[in-house]
Amino acid sequence: MEEKTGTRGSGPLRIRDIRVVVTAPEGHNLIVVIVETEEPGLRGLGCATYAYRPHAVTACIERHLRPLLIGRDARNIADLYQLVHYNAYWRNGPVVNNALSGIDMALWDLKGREAGMPLYQLFGGACRDGATVYWHANGDTLEEVEASVQAHLEAGVSHVRVQFSGYGGAKEADWAGSRPPGIYYDPAAYRRSALKALGHIRDRFGEAVELLHDVHERLHPAEAVAFAREVEPLKLFFLEDPLPPEQLDWMGRLRQASATPIAIGELFTHPAEWTTLVARREVDFLRMHLSAMGGLTPARKAAILAEAFGVRTAWHGPPDQSPVGHAACLHLDLASPNFGIREGGRFSEALREVFPGCPETRHGRMYASGLPGLGVDFNEAAAAAFPPNEAVTEWTQARRPDGSLNPP
Ligand code: CO
């Protein structure tokens, strides 16, 4: 039999150019990386969204990574990941990780486009048709929170993250006076109001709703341990980010104190942060921000490691992540046996216009577009109508009652 020659993928597919676009259709700076190849029309898209340092990420890609990568073989994802990761000698920071993620996701997108398959197929195929999502419910009164939960249930979403007055119960800590600007926050008032709201929703809706809650790293470690015990009778689906990354050695104590499932990781940028927690079985759901950890390559590895230890995934899915980044999470979700839950996924008309092929959520599950690669495209002309947001970041300036800064 004659040997088949010219198999696709056997020769190099050279990178011709790399471009970066910052666009803010919803006010959040979304950073899109476009990797173009020598094959006309064949390009990949990646998410490098570090919404609060867009110029640093853009400069890293345009000034450092573009010259490093032009002319190299776009097919060698694992090798190029290592090359970029170690190229600056110092690594694992959010700026360089986001820049790396933009390249890495674009190379995976390219791989799928070239193969003519949705990316989850290249990850081993689908374990499920769609990824179960949780949506956020919020309000300044119990009635508002309840109405928000009711609306989600009516839309078919049964997993709801319940917050009272945002992250901090700010209404109880809304002091007047000559204090530095910021979002005032009283830890004791927060714990009381969050417990009250969660208890109210459990009483009102019973087992019809799966409850989640985000501490957003704002408590001192001992307060976080106590809070995990206080919410235990409410049987949460998970308690999110009880501790900041600087205090991970408290996770063991948290685990011993409470049976409440713990999700953590959106601020992680260093592999030691997640590998250690997983190996000690001190976490139930890993929820890293894919671009901040460096892209799809490290996320796949983390998901596979977690599976071996009985830990599930709940990748971070905030509005300050592009639909390209959301799609990257979704393809992992579809292909990972240990998928836990997907955050958010509600894309406005403006986002859909800029990013045709956005994932869609129906009856509590998120679905990929079915197109090859990540399945999302990018309309640069539409994006140009939404220039970057240059405002100084304010929401991270959380302060305690005495005016001192608190982790946001
Ligand atoms: Co969070």
Short mmCIF file of C-alpha atoms and ligand atoms in Angstrom, two decimals:
data_model
loop_
_atom_site.label_atom_id
_atom_site.label_comp_id
_atom_site.label_asym_id
_atom_site.label_seq_id
_atom_site.Cartn_x
_atom_site.Cartn_y
_atom_site.Cartn_z
CA MET A 1 0.00 0.00 0.00
CA GLU A 2 1.23 3.46 -0.86
CA GLU A 3 2.23 5.53 2.16
CA LYS A 4 0.15 8.64 2.66
CA THR A 5 2.20 11.83 2.53
CA GLY A 6 1.51 15.50 3.22
CA THR A 7 -0.48 14.85 6.38
CA ARG A 8 -1.79 18.04 7.90
CA GLY A 9 0.35 19.08 10.85
CA SER A 10 3.54 17.45 9.60
CA GLY A 11 5.26 20.68 8.54
CA PRO A 12 5.55 24.01 10.35
CA LEU A 13 2.79 26.59 10.49
CA ARG A 14 4.75 29.78 11.04
CA ILE A 15 3.57 32.75 13.10
CA ARG A 16 3.41 35.78 10.79
CA ASP A 17 2.27 38.44 13.27
CA ILE A 18 0.83 38.96 16.76
CA ARG A 19 -1.54 41.82 17.56
CA VAL A 20 -3.25 43.04 20.73
CA VAL A 21 -6.58 44.89 20.99
CA VAL A 22 -8.06 46.40 24.17
CA THR A 23 -11.82 46.97 24.07
CA ALA A 24 -14.34 47.80 26.81
CA PRO A 25 -17.91 47.10 25.59
CA GLU A 26 -19.15 46.88 29.21
CA GLY A 27 -16.61 49.27 30.76
CA HIS A 28 -14.20 46.42 31.66
CA ASN A 29 -10.94 46.44 29.71
CA LEU A 30 -10.88 43.19 27.70
CA ILE A 31 -7.54 42.30 26.09
CA VAL A 32 -7.69 40.18 22.94
CA VAL A 33 -4.57 38.67 21.35
CA ILE A 34 -4.61 37.72 17.68
CA VAL A 35 -1.95 35.30 16.44
CA GLU A 36 -1.76 35.32 12.63
CA THR A 37 -0.07 32.58 10.62
CA GLU A 38 1.48 32.40 7.18
CA GLU A 39 -1.60 30.51 6.01
CA PRO A 40 -4.00 33.20 4.75
CA GLY A 41 -7.03 33.64 7.00
CA LEU A 42 -5.82 31.17 9.64
CA ARG A 43 -5.53 33.00 12.97
CA GLY A 44 -6.17 32.26 16.63
CA LEU A 45 -7.65 34.37 19.45
CA GLY A 46 -6.54 34.46 23.08
CA CYS A 47 -7.65 36.26 26.25
CA ALA A 48 -4.98 38.29 28.07
CA THR A 49 -7.45 40.27 30.16
CA TYR A 50 -5.80 41.86 33.18
CA ALA A 51 -8.47 44.55 33.29
CA TYR A 52 -6.60 46.83 35.71
CA ARG A 53 -3.14 46.78 34.06
CA PRO A 54 -3.99 46.64 30.32
CA HIS A 55 -1.07 48.74 29.14
CA ALA A 56 1.50 46.62 30.97
CA VAL A 57 0.13 43.42 29.38
CA THR A 58 -0.11 45.01 25.94
CA ALA A 59 3.49 46.26 26.12
CA CYS A 60 4.72 42.84 27.26
CA ILE A 61 3.13 41.19 24.22
CA GLU A 62 3.97 43.84 21.62
CA ARG A 63 7.48 44.68 22.79
CA HIS A 64 8.72 41.36 24.17
CA LEU A 65 6.68 38.36 22.95
CA ARG A 66 5.97 39.43 19.38
CA PRO A 67 9.70 39.65 18.45
CA LEU A 68 10.37 36.39 20.30
CA LEU A 69 7.65 34.42 18.51
CA ILE A 70 7.38 35.66 14.92
CA GLY A 71 8.58 32.95 12.52
CA ARG A 72 8.17 30.11 15.03
CA ASP A 73 5.91 27.09 14.49
CA ALA A 74 2.47 27.85 15.93
CA ARG A 75 1.77 24.12 16.19
CA ASN A 76 4.26 23.55 19.01
CA ILE A 77 2.09 24.78 21.87
CA ALA A 78 3.86 22.96 24.71
CA ASP A 79 7.27 24.14 23.56
CA LEU A 80 6.21 27.74 22.97
CA TYR A 81 4.52 27.81 26.38
CA GLN A 82 7.79 26.84 28.05
CA LEU A 83 9.77 29.25 25.86
CA VAL A 84 7.64 32.27 26.84
CA HIS A 85 7.28 31.20 30.47
CA TYR A 86 11.03 31.08 31.06
CA ASN A 87 12.11 33.77 28.61
CA ALA A 88 12.06 36.63 31.12
CA TYR A 89 13.81 34.43 33.72
CA TRP A 90 11.43 35.74 36.45
CA ARG A 91 7.95 34.31 35.99
CA ASN A 92 4.53 33.59 37.54
CA GLY A 93 3.39 37.21 37.91
CA PRO A 94 -0.05 38.33 36.68
CA VAL A 95 1.28 40.65 33.93
CA VAL A 96 3.52 38.07 32.24
CA ASN A 97 1.02 35.26 32.89
CA ASN A 98 -1.77 37.21 31.17
CA ALA A 99 0.51 38.01 28.22
CA LEU A 100 1.45 34.32 28.01
CA SER A 101 -2.21 33.31 28.24
CA GLY A 102 -3.10 35.50 25.26
CA ILE A 103 -0.56 33.60 23.17
CA ASP A 104 -1.33 30.16 24.63
CA MET A 105 -5.11 30.34 24.15
CA ALA A 106 -4.62 31.69 20.61
CA LEU A 107 -2.36 28.72 19.76
CA TRP A 108 -4.98 26.28 21.11
CA ASP A 109 -7.69 28.15 19.16
CA LEU A 110 -5.53 27.83 16.04
CA LYS A 111 -5.06 24.12 16.67
CA GLY A 112 -8.82 23.60 16.77
CA ARG A 113 -9.45 25.79 13.73
CA GLU A 114 -6.84 23.91 11.77
CA ALA A 115 -8.30 20.56 12.82
CA GLY A 116 -11.82 21.81 12.06
CA MET A 117 -12.99 20.72 15.54
CA PRO A 118 -14.27 22.46 18.68
CA LEU A 119 -11.42 22.52 21.17
CA TYR A 120 -13.05 20.14 23.68
CA GLN A 121 -12.70 17.43 21.03
CA LEU A 122 -8.91 17.84 21.14
CA PHE A 123 -9.06 17.58 24.95
CA GLY A 124 -10.57 14.10 24.71
CA GLY A 125 -14.17 14.83 23.74
CA ALA A 126 -17.22 15.91 25.71
CA CYS A 127 -18.24 14.49 29.11
CA ARG A 128 -21.42 16.62 28.96
CA ASP A 129 -23.38 18.70 26.44
CA GLY A 130 -23.37 21.89 28.49
CA ALA A 131 -21.74 23.21 31.66
CA THR A 132 -24.01 23.91 34.66
CA VAL A 133 -23.72 27.56 35.66
CA TYR A 134 -24.26 29.62 38.78
CA TRP A 135 -25.48 33.18 38.62
CA HIS A 136 -25.11 35.99 41.14
CA ALA A 137 -27.96 37.28 43.31
CA ASN A 138 -27.52 40.49 45.23
CA GLY A 139 -29.49 43.24 46.93
CA ASP A 140 -29.46 45.84 49.69
CA THR A 141 -32.55 44.35 51.33
CA LEU A 142 -33.65 40.75 51.92
CA GLU A 143 -36.57 41.38 49.54
CA GLU A 144 -34.19 42.45 46.77
CA VAL A 145 -31.98 39.40 47.28
CA GLU A 146 -35.03 37.13 47.27
CA ALA A 147 -36.37 38.68 44.04
CA SER A 148 -32.97 38.20 42.42
CA VAL A 149 -32.88 34.49 43.40
CA GLN A 150 -36.49 34.03 42.24
CA ALA A 151 -35.64 35.48 38.79
CA HIS A 152 -32.68 33.11 38.39
CA LEU A 153 -34.78 30.08 39.38
CA GLU A 154 -37.41 31.12 36.83
CA ALA A 155 -34.66 31.29 34.18
CA GLY A 156 -33.77 27.67 35.00
CA VAL A 157 -30.62 28.46 37.03
CA SER A 158 -30.70 26.49 40.29
CA HIS A 159 -27.19 27.38 41.56
CA VAL A 160 -27.13 30.92 42.94
CA ARG A 161 -24.36 32.90 44.62
CA VAL A 162 -26.00 35.04 47.28
CA GLN A 163 -24.39 38.30 48.40
CA PHE A 164 -25.92 40.99 50.61
CA SER A 165 -25.00 44.57 49.65
CA GLY A 166 -22.22 43.40 47.35
CA TYR A 167 -19.24 41.88 49.08
CA GLY A 168 -19.20 43.74 52.32
CA GLY A 169 -22.61 44.53 53.75
CA ALA A 170 -21.61 48.12 52.97
CA LYS A 171 -24.93 49.59 54.06
CA GLU A 172 -24.21 48.73 57.68
CA ALA A 173 -20.77 50.31 57.43
CA ASP A 174 -21.56 53.43 55.47
CA TRP A 175 -19.88 56.00 57.71
CA ALA A 176 -19.81 59.69 56.88
CA GLY A 177 -16.83 61.85 57.78
CA SER A 178 -13.31 62.69 56.73
CA ARG A 179 -12.05 59.25 55.77
CA PRO A 180 -9.86 58.30 52.80
CA PRO A 181 -11.87 57.34 49.70
CA GLY A 182 -12.76 53.67 49.34
CA ILE A 183 -15.44 51.10 49.99
CA TYR A 184 -16.01 50.90 53.74
CA TYR A 185 -16.46 47.49 55.17
CA ASP A 186 -17.05 46.14 58.67
CA PRO A 187 -16.11 42.43 59.02
CA ALA A 188 -18.49 41.79 61.91
CA ALA A 189 -21.41 43.49 60.15
CA TYR A 190 -20.56 41.58 56.98
CA ARG A 191 -20.69 38.22 58.73
CA ARG A 192 -24.05 39.02 60.35
CA SER A 193 -25.66 40.32 57.16
CA ALA A 194 -24.33 37.51 54.93
CA LEU A 195 -25.60 34.85 57.36
CA LYS A 196 -28.98 36.56 57.58
CA ALA A 197 -29.34 36.74 53.77
CA LEU A 198 -28.22 33.13 53.21
CA GLY A 199 -30.53 31.89 55.99
CA HIS A 200 -33.44 33.86 54.54
CA ILE A 201 -32.95 32.36 51.06
CA ARG A 202 -32.64 28.81 52.45
CA ASP A 203 -35.86 29.31 54.46
CA ARG A 204 -37.71 30.82 51.53
CA PHE A 205 -36.66 28.38 48.76
CA GLY A 206 -35.62 25.25 50.68
CA GLU A 207 -33.73 22.62 48.71
CA ALA A 208 -34.84 24.07 45.34
CA VAL A 209 -31.75 26.24 45.32
CA GLU A 210 -28.03 25.40 45.62
CA LEU A 211 -26.44 28.21 47.62
CA LEU A 212 -22.99 29.67 47.06
CA HIS A 213 -21.30 32.62 48.75
CA ASP A 214 -18.12 34.61 48.07
CA VAL A 215 -16.07 35.97 51.01
CA HIS A 216 -13.72 37.64 48.49
CA GLU A 217 -10.71 37.22 50.81
CA ARG A 218 -11.89 40.05 53.06
CA LEU A 219 -11.81 38.32 56.46
CA HIS A 220 -8.87 37.77 58.76
CA PRO A 221 -8.00 34.06 58.88
CA ALA A 222 -9.54 33.38 62.29
CA GLU A 223 -12.72 35.20 61.20
CA ALA A 224 -12.82 33.10 58.02
CA VAL A 225 -12.53 29.86 60.03
CA ALA A 226 -15.38 30.97 62.30
CA PHE A 227 -17.52 32.02 59.33
CA ALA A 228 -17.07 28.64 57.59
CA ARG A 229 -18.50 27.06 60.79
CA GLU A 230 -21.35 29.56 61.01
CA VAL A 231 -22.57 28.78 57.46
CA GLU A 232 -22.21 25.01 57.84
CA PRO A 233 -25.89 24.34 58.77
CA LEU A 234 -26.97 26.11 55.55
CA LYS A 235 -25.33 23.36 53.44
CA LEU A 236 -23.65 25.59 50.85
CA PHE A 237 -22.63 24.20 47.44
CA PHE A 238 -19.39 26.04 48.21
CA LEU A 239 -17.89 28.94 50.12
CA GLU A 240 -15.69 30.97 47.80
CA ASP A 241 -12.29 32.52 48.52
CA PRO A 242 -12.42 32.52 52.33
CA LEU A 243 -8.71 33.48 52.48
CA PRO A 244 -6.26 35.58 50.45
CA PRO A 245 -3.38 33.73 48.72
CA GLU A 246 -0.94 35.01 51.35
CA GLN A 247 -2.75 32.97 54.06
CA LEU A 248 -3.09 29.53 52.45
CA ASP A 249 -1.42 27.79 55.38
CA TRP A 250 -4.68 28.41 57.27
CA MET A 251 -6.60 26.19 54.84
CA GLY A 252 -5.93 23.05 56.88
CA ARG A 253 -7.44 24.64 59.97
CA LEU A 254 -10.42 25.84 57.97
CA ARG A 255 -10.97 22.32 56.66
CA GLN A 256 -10.83 20.79 60.15
CA ALA A 257 -13.24 23.36 61.54
CA SER A 258 -16.05 22.93 59.00
CA ALA A 259 -17.57 20.53 56.48
CA THR A 260 -18.51 23.48 54.21
CA PRO A 261 -17.02 22.80 50.73
CA ILE A 262 -14.34 25.35 49.86
CA ALA A 263 -13.61 26.93 46.46
CA ILE A 264 -10.52 29.07 46.04
CA GLY A 265 -8.02 30.29 43.49
CA GLU A 266 -9.09 33.32 41.42
CA LEU A 267 -6.00 35.26 42.59
CA PHE A 268 -3.53 32.40 42.15
CA THR A 269 -0.67 32.95 39.72
CA HIS A 270 1.92 30.42 40.94
CA PRO A 271 1.55 26.63 40.49
CA ALA A 272 2.68 25.99 44.07
CA GLU A 273 -0.49 27.75 45.24
CA TRP A 274 -2.80 25.15 43.68
CA THR A 275 -0.64 22.00 43.62
CA THR A 276 -0.02 22.15 47.38
CA LEU A 277 -3.70 22.67 48.25
CA VAL A 278 -4.76 19.84 45.93
CA ALA A 279 -2.12 17.43 47.23
CA ARG A 280 -3.21 18.16 50.83
CA ARG A 281 -6.89 17.82 49.85
CA GLU A 282 -7.58 21.17 51.53
CA VAL A 283 -9.76 22.46 48.68
CA ASP A 284 -12.92 21.12 46.99
CA PHE A 285 -13.11 23.35 43.90
CA LEU A 286 -10.20 25.02 42.08
CA ARG A 287 -11.32 28.31 40.57
CA MET A 288 -8.30 29.97 39.03
CA HIS A 289 -8.65 32.81 36.52
CA LEU A 290 -7.37 31.14 33.34
CA SER A 291 -5.50 34.12 31.92
CA ALA A 292 -3.93 35.04 35.29
CA MET A 293 -2.54 31.49 35.68
CA GLY A 294 -1.03 31.57 32.17
CA GLY A 295 -3.73 30.13 29.88
CA LEU A 296 -5.17 26.79 28.83
CA THR A 297 -1.94 24.81 29.07
CA PRO A 298 -1.48 25.17 32.86
CA ALA A 299 -5.25 25.01 33.45
CA ARG A 300 -5.53 21.62 31.72
CA LYS A 301 -2.66 20.33 33.84
CA ALA A 302 -4.26 21.66 37.03
CA ALA A 303 -7.63 20.08 36.11
CA ILE A 304 -6.01 16.69 35.48
CA LEU A 305 -4.02 16.89 38.73
CA ALA A 306 -7.18 17.85 40.63
CA GLU A 307 -9.09 14.89 39.19
CA ALA A 308 -6.57 12.47 40.67
CA PHE A 309 -7.19 13.96 44.13
CA GLY A 310 -10.98 14.16 43.96
CA VAL A 311 -11.02 17.95 43.53
CA ARG A 312 -13.41 19.61 41.06
CA THR A 313 -13.11 22.75 38.91
CA ALA A 314 -15.06 26.03 39.06
CA TRP A 315 -12.96 28.36 36.91
CA HIS A 316 -13.35 32.08 37.62
CA GLY A 317 -15.90 33.62 35.22
CA PRO A 318 -16.30 37.35 35.97
CA PRO A 319 -17.37 40.20 33.66
CA ASP A 320 -13.71 41.30 33.48
CA GLN A 321 -12.86 38.26 31.36
CA SER A 322 -13.42 38.31 27.59
CA PRO A 323 -15.85 35.88 25.92
CA VAL A 324 -12.70 34.29 24.44
CA GLY A 325 -11.55 33.53 28.01
CA HIS A 326 -15.02 32.30 29.02
CA ALA A 327 -15.01 29.96 26.01
CA ALA A 328 -11.58 28.60 27.00
CA CYS A 329 -12.98 27.70 30.44
CA LEU A 330 -16.07 26.16 28.85
CA HIS A 331 -14.10 23.83 26.56
CA LEU A 332 -12.20 22.54 29.61
CA ASP A 333 -15.50 22.16 31.47
CA LEU A 334 -16.98 20.08 28.68
CA ALA A 335 -13.98 17.76 28.54
CA SER A 336 -13.14 17.43 32.27
CA PRO A 337 -14.73 14.51 34.20
CA ASN A 338 -14.11 16.52 37.41
CA PHE A 339 -15.90 19.65 36.24
CA GLY A 340 -17.79 21.22 39.14
CA ILE A 341 -19.57 24.37 38.02
CA ARG A 342 -19.21 27.39 35.69
CA GLU A 343 -19.56 31.00 36.86
CA GLY A 344 -21.68 33.57 35.05
CA GLY A 345 -21.87 33.60 31.29
CA ARG A 346 -24.39 36.36 30.56
CA PHE A 347 -23.22 38.29 27.51
CA SER A 348 -24.81 41.61 26.50
CA GLU A 349 -25.79 42.61 22.97
CA ALA A 350 -22.62 44.74 22.73
CA LEU A 351 -20.42 41.77 23.74
CA ARG A 352 -22.19 39.52 21.23
CA GLU A 353 -21.60 42.03 18.48
CA VAL A 354 -17.88 42.35 19.27
CA PHE A 355 -17.45 38.60 19.92
CA PRO A 356 -19.68 36.63 17.50
CA GLY A 357 -20.04 33.02 18.63
CA CYS A 358 -20.11 33.77 22.39
CA PRO A 359 -21.11 30.74 24.47
CA GLU A 360 -24.85 30.67 25.22
CA THR A 361 -26.62 29.79 28.46
CA ARG A 362 -29.99 28.03 28.29
CA HIS A 363 -31.90 26.60 31.28
CA GLY A 364 -28.91 26.76 33.60
CA ARG A 365 -26.31 25.31 31.26
CA MET A 366 -23.70 26.99 29.09
CA TYR A 367 -23.11 25.71 25.56
CA ALA A 368 -20.25 26.27 23.10
CA SER A 369 -21.01 27.62 19.63
CA GLY A 370 -19.98 24.39 17.89
CA LEU A 371 -17.55 26.24 15.62
CA PRO A 372 -13.91 25.05 15.42
CA GLY A 373 -11.35 26.06 18.06
CA LEU A 374 -12.72 28.18 20.89
CA GLY A 375 -15.72 28.88 18.65
CA VAL A 376 -15.63 32.65 19.25
CA ASP A 377 -14.70 35.30 16.70
CA PHE A 378 -13.67 38.93 17.10
CA ASN A 379 -15.16 41.86 15.19
CA GLU A 380 -12.40 44.47 15.36
CA ALA A 381 -14.47 47.19 13.70
CA ALA A 382 -17.19 46.77 16.34
CA ALA A 383 -14.57 46.64 19.12
CA ALA A 384 -13.15 50.02 18.03
CA ALA A 385 -16.40 51.67 19.14
CA PHE A 386 -15.55 50.72 22.76
CA PRO A 387 -12.18 52.29 23.65
CA PRO A 388 -10.25 51.27 26.80
CA ASN A 389 -11.45 52.53 30.17
CA GLU A 390 -8.61 54.68 31.60
CA ALA A 391 -10.23 55.33 35.03
CA VAL A 392 -8.20 54.62 38.19
CA THR A 393 -9.42 51.36 39.76
CA GLU A 394 -11.55 52.12 42.83
CA TRP A 395 -13.34 48.97 43.91
CA THR A 396 -10.11 47.38 45.18
CA GLN A 397 -9.73 50.17 47.76
CA ALA A 398 -11.69 48.36 50.50
CA ARG A 399 -11.25 49.81 53.98
CA ARG A 400 -12.09 48.71 57.52
CA PRO A 401 -13.97 51.03 59.93
CA ASP A 402 -10.74 52.71 61.11
CA GLY A 403 -9.85 53.66 57.52
CA SER A 404 -7.10 51.06 57.05
CA LEU A 405 -6.93 49.14 53.78
CA ASN A 406 -8.31 45.60 53.69
CA PRO A 407 -7.75 42.96 51.00
CA PRO A 408 -10.37 43.70 48.29
CO CO B 1 -14.72 35.42 43.57
#
